C-alpha cells in the first residue's frame, strides 16, 4: 500500500503541473530572499576576513591609544587618540623578539578628480598614510615617495582617479590641498577604500603632528608568541597607550563588521519573512482547494484500505516535492539577488570583489525554509483530507464539512488584543532597541494573524458591500460574482490576506515617510534661522579658505563656524556642537530657557529634553572625557530649547579646539543683507575651488532632506513589492483553481444561457472584489500601524501626514491586481466545452 500511495503522489504531481508551478512560485520568491541575503552577507564576511588577514599578516602586536567609549566605532571619524612619540618605536624595536617595528600615520586624504570632485568617500574611508614598507600594501609599480610633493596611490584609487605613475594629482587633506606627483602604485586598497601614501615626515606634518605616530605595528621574530611579545612591550608604554595582539585586532575588526553585517542581514531577512508569510497563505489556499477538488479520489483511497496517516503523508509528499523544487530554484534566484546586492553596494563604494561565497549554511537554510514552510502550510489541509470518510466515495455530491466561524471570532479577538498590547509596549519603548523592535515585530505579526482569522468573519458582509453595485451594473454576471466569493469565506479571506500583508506594510512605510517629511519640513521652517549654510560631508571639515571665501562675497554680513565633536559624558558617549553659543542658538531660532548663553571656558549648554531626562539643572557639573585622553569637569551654564539641528550639547569653541588638533568647522552659517539667486550663485562660485563644500538655502535644505527620505521610501517600497508580487500569484492561483473546482457549475451556467463574455466577466469581477477586499484590509491596517508609530515618534515625527493620493493609488492597484490575476482563469473559463464541463465529476 505504501508503494501505491507513493505512485498516487507522483501521479498527482505530474497531472497538475500548472498548479505546482504557481504554488512553487511563492516558495521560490520567499527562499530567494532568504538565500540571497545569506549569500550576500557571507560574501561580505569572507571579503572582510580576507582583508583583515592580509592587513594584519605582519602585525603581531600593535601599540595604540587606549580605547574607551569615546573612541569607539561610533565616534571613530572624530577620534584623534593619544599621540605616540617616535622614540617609543626605537625602544620597542630594541626589545628581544622583535623582528620589525613600523610607525604608522593614519588620517584623512582624498584625491581630487579631474572634475573637481573627491574620489571615494560616502562610506569606505579615504585614507592618508605614511609609507613605511608594510608588506600588506606592497608596491606594485614605481618607487616609494621620498619627499613632500610625492605620493603613492592605491591601485584601485589610481584607477578611479584616472592617474598613473608620473601624473600630477591634487590631494585634499585636513586644512588644505596639496599638489603631488604619483611616484608609484600600491596594492591593498580593497572594499572601496582609497589610499594616498606620503613619506613619513610629510604624513606626520599633514595628517598628525611632526614626530608622532598614530600606531606602531610590531612583527614578532620566529618562535615568539604574540601574547609574550605584548607582555614585553607593555612596561615601556606611557599612560593612555596599550599593546594589543594581531589576533585581538582581527577579532575587534571582525566584531565591528559582524555587527554591521548582522544588522543588514536581519534587516533584509525581515523582508524575507514577510514574503514567506505571504507565500504560506497562498500554499494553504492551494492545498485546501486541491483537496476539495480531490475529495472523491481521497475517499476512494480510504475505501480500498489507505489509512488516515497514509493519506496525510501522500498530501505532505506533494508538499515536500513542491518545497524541494521551489527551494532549489529559489537558491539559484537568491544567488542572482546576491549578485545584484553586490553590484548595488559596489556602486555605493563598497567593492567586495571576488566570487560569491555560497556556504553550506546558506544552502541548508534555503532548503529548510522552503520545505518546512511548504509542509507546515500544507499540514492542516492534509489532516482534513485524512478525515474524509470512505463512504463519501459513493456519493455524487461531496462537500468537505465547514466549521462555524464562532471559534474564529474568539481566537481572532484574542490575537488582536495580544497584538495591540505588544505594539503598545513596543511603541512605548523598552530602553533596549532590540527589545523594542522585537515587541513591535511580534505585535505586527499577531495583528496580521488576527486579521487573517477575522477576515473570514467580516469577509461576507464586506464583500457584499463592495460588490453591492455589481448586479445593477453587470446583470447576471455581477450577481454571480457578488455571491460566489461569499460561498467560501475562508478561501476568500486567505486570498485577500496575502495581499493585505504586503499592502499594510507599504501603507505603513508611506504614512511614516510622509509624516517624517512633513515634520522635517516644519523643523527646517522653524529652526533654520540662517540665510545660507555651507556644509561638507568630509570628516576633515571645511578647509580654512572656505570661511574667507564666503566672507568676501558681497552682501554676506556674518559667518559662524560650527564644529562637531564627541566625548564621554558621565560614562555615556555623545555628540556635541561647538561654536560661539549665542549666535549658534540664534542660527537655529532657539532660546535659553534657564541660565546663560555664554558658558565660558568650563561651561556647557544642554537641551531641555536632555536636562529633563537626566534631571540636570543650571550649576550642576558633568565629567567629560575627550578623545585626546584628557578629562574636564564641565558646569551646566544654560539650558536651551531642544533642537534637532544641533542635538543635546553645545560647547564653546575654545573647549572644542583645546581637545581637537586642526579643528575645522563642519558647517558655516551665513547671514546676508539680501538673498536670492545672485547671492546664492556668488556663494557657489566662492566655494567651487573647495571639493566637498556645498551652499544650501532653506529651500535647498528641504529638498536635500526630502530627497534622502524619498530614496529610503523607494527602497522600502521596492523591497516590500516582492510580497505584493507573491500575493498576486496567490490571487491568480486561487482564481485558477476555483475555475477548475467549478468546472461542472460553469458548464451548467453556460448550458442555461450564460455567454462566454458573461462567464469571463463573472470571473474578473470575482477576482477584483477579492483583491479590493485585501487591499482595503491592508490600507486599514497600514494606517493603524503608521499612525501608531507616528504618535510614538516624538519630535522627529510631530506632524501626522496621511498620503491620501498614495492610498487612492493602492486601492486602484488592488482592483488592477484583480483584473490582471483573472485574465488567464477568465479566458480558460470562457473557452470550456459545455458538454465536457457538465460531465466533469
mmCIF file of C-alpha atoms in Angstrom, residues 297-473:
data_model
loop_
_atom_site.group_PDB
_atom_site.id
_atom_site.type_symbol
_atom_site.label_atom_id
_atom_site.label_comp_id
_atom_site.label_asym_id
_atom_site.label_seq_id
_atom_site.Cartn_x
_atom_site.Cartn_y
_atom_site.Cartn_z
ATOM 1 C CA UNK A 297 -10.317 10.376 -5.032
ATOM 2 C CA UNK A 298 -9.086 10.558 -1.431
ATOM 3 C CA UNK A 299 -12.271 8.872 -0.187
ATOM 4 C CA UNK A 300 -11.715 6.013 -2.660
ATOM 5 C CA UNK A 301 -8.176 5.610 -1.331
ATOM 6 C CA UNK A 302 -9.617 5.332 2.167
ATOM 7 C CA UNK A 303 -12.217 2.850 0.907
ATOM 8 C CA UNK A 304 -9.585 0.490 -0.583
ATOM 9 C CA UNK A 305 -7.551 0.431 2.578
ATOM 10 C CA UNK A 306 -5.439 3.571 2.864
ATOM 11 C CA UNK A 307 -5.137 4.792 6.438
ATOM 12 C CA UNK A 308 -5.522 8.371 7.574
ATOM 13 C CA UNK A 309 -1.778 8.572 8.125
ATOM 14 C CA UNK A 310 -1.068 7.376 4.578
ATOM 15 C CA UNK A 311 -3.431 9.943 3.078
ATOM 16 C CA UNK A 312 -1.801 12.664 5.162
ATOM 17 C CA UNK A 313 1.629 11.509 4.057
ATOM 18 C CA UNK A 314 0.538 11.469 0.392
ATOM 19 C CA UNK A 315 -0.559 15.102 0.547
ATOM 20 C CA UNK A 316 2.541 16.111 2.515
ATOM 21 C CA UNK A 317 4.640 14.205 -0.030
ATOM 22 C CA UNK A 318 3.357 16.571 -2.701
ATOM 23 C CA UNK A 319 4.232 19.493 -0.421
ATOM 24 C CA UNK A 320 7.776 18.144 0.050
ATOM 25 C CA UNK A 321 8.299 17.917 -3.713
ATOM 26 C CA UNK A 322 6.950 21.447 -4.197
ATOM 27 C CA UNK A 323 9.214 22.653 -1.381
ATOM 28 C CA UNK A 324 12.296 20.935 -2.812
ATOM 29 C CA UNK A 325 11.699 22.269 -6.320
ATOM 30 C CA UNK A 326 10.900 25.747 -5.002
ATOM 31 C CA UNK A 327 13.942 25.741 -2.704
ATOM 32 C CA UNK A 328 16.297 24.676 -5.494
ATOM 33 C CA UNK A 329 15.062 27.333 -7.872
ATOM 34 C CA UNK A 330 14.878 29.862 -5.029
ATOM 35 C CA UNK A 331 18.526 29.191 -4.185
ATOM 36 C CA UNK A 332 19.507 29.920 -7.785
ATOM 37 C CA UNK A 333 17.413 33.090 -7.871
ATOM 38 C CA UNK A 334 18.905 34.033 -4.491
ATOM 39 C CA UNK A 335 22.401 33.844 -5.956
ATOM 40 C CA UNK A 336 21.222 36.338 -8.577
ATOM 41 C CA UNK A 337 19.839 38.608 -5.859
ATOM 42 C CA UNK A 338 23.173 38.393 -4.024
ATOM 43 C CA UNK A 339 24.975 39.436 -7.212
ATOM 44 C CA UNK A 340 22.568 42.348 -7.568
ATOM 45 C CA UNK A 341 23.159 43.435 -3.958
ATOM 46 C CA UNK A 342 26.904 43.114 -4.528
ATOM 47 C CA UNK A 343 26.628 45.405 -7.558
ATOM 48 C CA UNK A 344 24.484 47.925 -5.662
ATOM 49 C CA UNK A 345 26.951 48.133 -2.777
ATOM 50 C CA UNK A 346 29.795 48.318 -5.301
ATOM 51 C CA UNK A 347 28.150 51.349 -6.893
ATOM 52 C CA UNK A 348 27.941 52.892 -3.399
ATOM 53 C CA UNK A 349 31.691 52.429 -2.941
ATOM 54 C CA UNK A 350 31.880 49.081 -1.119
ATOM 55 C CA UNK A 351 33.553 46.911 -3.761
ATOM 56 C CA UNK A 352 33.536 43.391 -2.313
ATOM 57 C CA UNK A 353 35.319 41.804 -5.277
ATOM 58 C CA UNK A 354 35.784 38.070 -5.806
ATOM 59 C CA UNK A 355 33.156 35.395 -6.362
ATOM 60 C CA UNK A 356 30.035 34.737 -4.324
ATOM 61 C CA UNK A 357 30.529 32.717 -1.144
ATOM 62 C CA UNK A 358 27.779 30.074 -1.213
ATOM 63 C CA UNK A 359 28.215 28.342 2.131
ATOM 64 C CA UNK A 360 26.640 25.056 3.284
ATOM 65 C CA UNK A 361 24.720 27.024 5.922
ATOM 66 C CA UNK A 362 23.054 29.212 3.272
ATOM 67 C CA UNK A 363 22.090 26.133 1.236
ATOM 68 C CA UNK A 364 20.790 24.294 4.314
ATOM 69 C CA UNK A 365 18.711 27.267 5.463
ATOM 70 C CA UNK A 366 17.264 27.728 1.978
ATOM 71 C CA UNK A 367 16.037 24.138 1.816
ATOM 72 C CA UNK A 368 14.917 24.159 5.445
ATOM 73 C CA UNK A 369 12.837 27.292 4.925
ATOM 74 C CA UNK A 370 11.359 26.164 1.603
ATOM 75 C CA UNK A 371 10.463 22.617 2.616
ATOM 76 C CA UNK A 372 9.382 23.298 6.200
ATOM 77 C CA UNK A 373 7.213 26.301 5.321
ATOM 78 C CA UNK A 374 5.538 24.386 2.494
ATOM 79 C CA UNK A 375 4.909 21.320 4.668
ATOM 80 C CA UNK A 376 3.686 23.419 7.593
ATOM 81 C CA UNK A 377 1.282 25.293 5.321
ATOM 82 C CA UNK A 378 0.028 22.022 3.791
ATOM 83 C CA UNK A 379 -0.292 20.140 7.092
ATOM 84 C CA UNK A 380 -3.785 21.239 8.112
ATOM 85 C CA UNK A 381 -5.263 20.702 4.637
ATOM 86 C CA UNK A 382 -3.604 17.263 4.697
ATOM 87 C CA UNK A 383 -5.213 16.493 8.072
ATOM 88 C CA UNK A 384 -8.598 17.465 6.687
ATOM 89 C CA UNK A 385 -8.006 15.160 3.721
ATOM 90 C CA UNK A 386 -7.283 12.257 6.043
ATOM 91 C CA UNK A 387 -10.597 12.740 7.835
ATOM 92 C CA UNK A 388 -12.668 12.145 4.699
ATOM 93 C CA UNK A 389 -14.834 9.053 5.415
ATOM 94 C CA UNK A 390 -14.568 6.153 2.927
ATOM 95 C CA UNK A 391 -18.350 6.185 2.382
ATOM 96 C CA UNK A 392 -18.003 9.622 0.771
ATOM 97 C CA UNK A 393 -16.675 7.891 -2.350
ATOM 98 C CA UNK A 394 -20.182 6.535 -3.036
ATOM 99 C CA UNK A 395 -21.793 9.980 -3.057
ATOM 100 C CA UNK A 396 -22.256 12.180 -6.099
ATOM 101 C CA UNK A 397 -22.091 15.460 -4.226
ATOM 102 C CA UNK A 398 -19.158 15.526 -1.880
ATOM 103 C CA UNK A 399 -18.538 18.674 0.109
ATOM 104 C CA UNK A 400 -15.964 18.956 2.862
ATOM 105 C CA UNK A 401 -17.576 19.940 6.146
ATOM 106 C CA UNK A 402 -17.176 23.564 7.132
ATOM 107 C CA UNK A 403 -16.911 24.579 10.751
ATOM 108 C CA UNK A 404 -18.695 27.617 12.105
ATOM 109 C CA UNK A 405 -16.989 30.972 12.450
ATOM 110 C CA UNK A 406 -17.621 31.427 16.179
ATOM 111 C CA UNK A 407 -14.248 29.965 17.164
ATOM 112 C CA UNK A 408 -12.547 32.215 14.608
ATOM 113 C CA UNK A 409 -14.217 35.239 16.152
ATOM 114 C CA UNK A 410 -12.971 34.392 19.628
ATOM 115 C CA UNK A 411 -9.448 33.456 18.523
ATOM 116 C CA UNK A 412 -9.141 36.494 16.270
ATOM 117 C CA UNK A 413 -10.288 38.844 19.019
ATOM 118 C CA UNK A 414 -7.774 37.398 21.490
ATOM 119 C CA UNK A 415 -4.948 37.638 18.941
ATOM 120 C CA UNK A 416 -5.909 41.238 18.146
ATOM 121 C CA UNK A 417 -5.828 42.149 21.846
ATOM 122 C CA UNK A 418 -2.436 40.494 22.338
ATOM 123 C CA UNK A 419 -1.067 42.160 19.192
ATOM 124 C CA UNK A 420 -2.319 45.577 20.271
ATOM 125 C CA UNK A 421 -0.719 45.072 23.684
ATOM 126 C CA UNK A 422 2.637 44.066 22.188
ATOM 127 C CA UNK A 423 2.542 47.010 19.786
ATOM 128 C CA UNK A 424 1.698 49.432 22.587
ATOM 129 C CA UNK A 425 4.529 48.093 24.739
ATOM 130 C CA UNK A 426 6.988 48.259 21.863
ATOM 131 C CA UNK A 427 6.000 51.759 20.804
ATOM 132 C CA UNK A 428 6.236 52.942 24.413
ATOM 133 C CA UNK A 429 9.900 51.829 24.361
ATOM 134 C CA UNK A 430 11.765 49.324 26.491
ATOM 135 C CA UNK A 431 15.094 51.116 26.719
ATOM 136 C CA UNK A 432 16.673 48.458 24.532
ATOM 137 C CA UNK A 433 16.460 48.899 20.754
ATOM 138 C CA UNK A 434 16.484 45.176 20.070
ATOM 139 C CA UNK A 435 13.742 44.521 22.623
ATOM 140 C CA UNK A 436 11.614 47.369 21.295
ATOM 141 C CA UNK A 437 11.870 46.165 17.699
ATOM 142 C CA UNK A 438 11.121 42.600 18.795
ATOM 143 C CA UNK A 439 7.939 43.707 20.595
ATOM 144 C CA UNK A 440 6.807 45.753 17.601
ATOM 145 C CA UNK A 441 7.534 42.813 15.281
ATOM 146 C CA UNK A 442 5.575 40.392 17.488
ATOM 147 C CA UNK A 443 2.726 42.896 17.725
ATOM 148 C CA UNK A 444 2.539 43.323 13.959
ATOM 149 C CA UNK A 445 2.645 39.554 13.436
ATOM 150 C CA UNK A 446 -0.155 38.973 15.968
ATOM 151 C CA UNK A 447 -2.310 41.684 14.395
ATOM 152 C CA UNK A 448 -1.726 40.081 10.983
ATOM 153 C CA UNK A 449 -2.779 36.712 12.368
ATOM 154 C CA UNK A 450 -5.829 38.310 13.971
ATOM 155 C CA UNK A 451 -6.782 39.930 10.686
ATOM 156 C CA UNK A 452 -6.225 36.617 8.911
ATOM 157 C CA UNK A 453 -8.543 34.810 11.311
ATOM 158 C CA UNK A 454 -11.190 37.537 11.399
ATOM 159 C CA UNK A 455 -11.104 38.143 7.642
ATOM 160 C CA UNK A 456 -13.368 35.113 7.143
ATOM 161 C CA UNK A 457 -15.815 36.571 9.680
ATOM 162 C CA UNK A 458 -16.003 40.035 8.146
ATOM 163 C CA UNK A 459 -15.476 38.800 4.597
ATOM 164 C CA UNK A 460 -19.121 38.082 3.760
ATOM 165 C CA UNK A 461 -20.556 41.467 4.784
ATOM 166 C CA UNK A 462 -17.601 43.421 3.396
ATOM 167 C CA UNK A 463 -17.632 41.600 0.044
ATOM 168 C CA UNK A 464 -21.410 42.019 -0.139
ATOM 169 C CA UNK A 465 -20.963 45.741 0.425
ATOM 170 C CA UNK A 466 -18.080 46.130 -2.027
ATOM 171 C CA UNK A 467 -19.945 44.217 -4.720
ATOM 172 C CA UNK A 468 -23.386 45.626 -3.956
ATOM 173 C CA UNK A 469 -23.402 47.560 -7.217
ATOM 174 C CA UNK A 470 -22.402 44.580 -9.363
ATOM 175 C CA UNK A 471 -25.945 43.320 -10.229
ATOM 176 C CA UNK A 472 -27.148 46.710 -11.447
ATOM 177 C CA UNK A 473 -24.013 47.357 -13.447
#
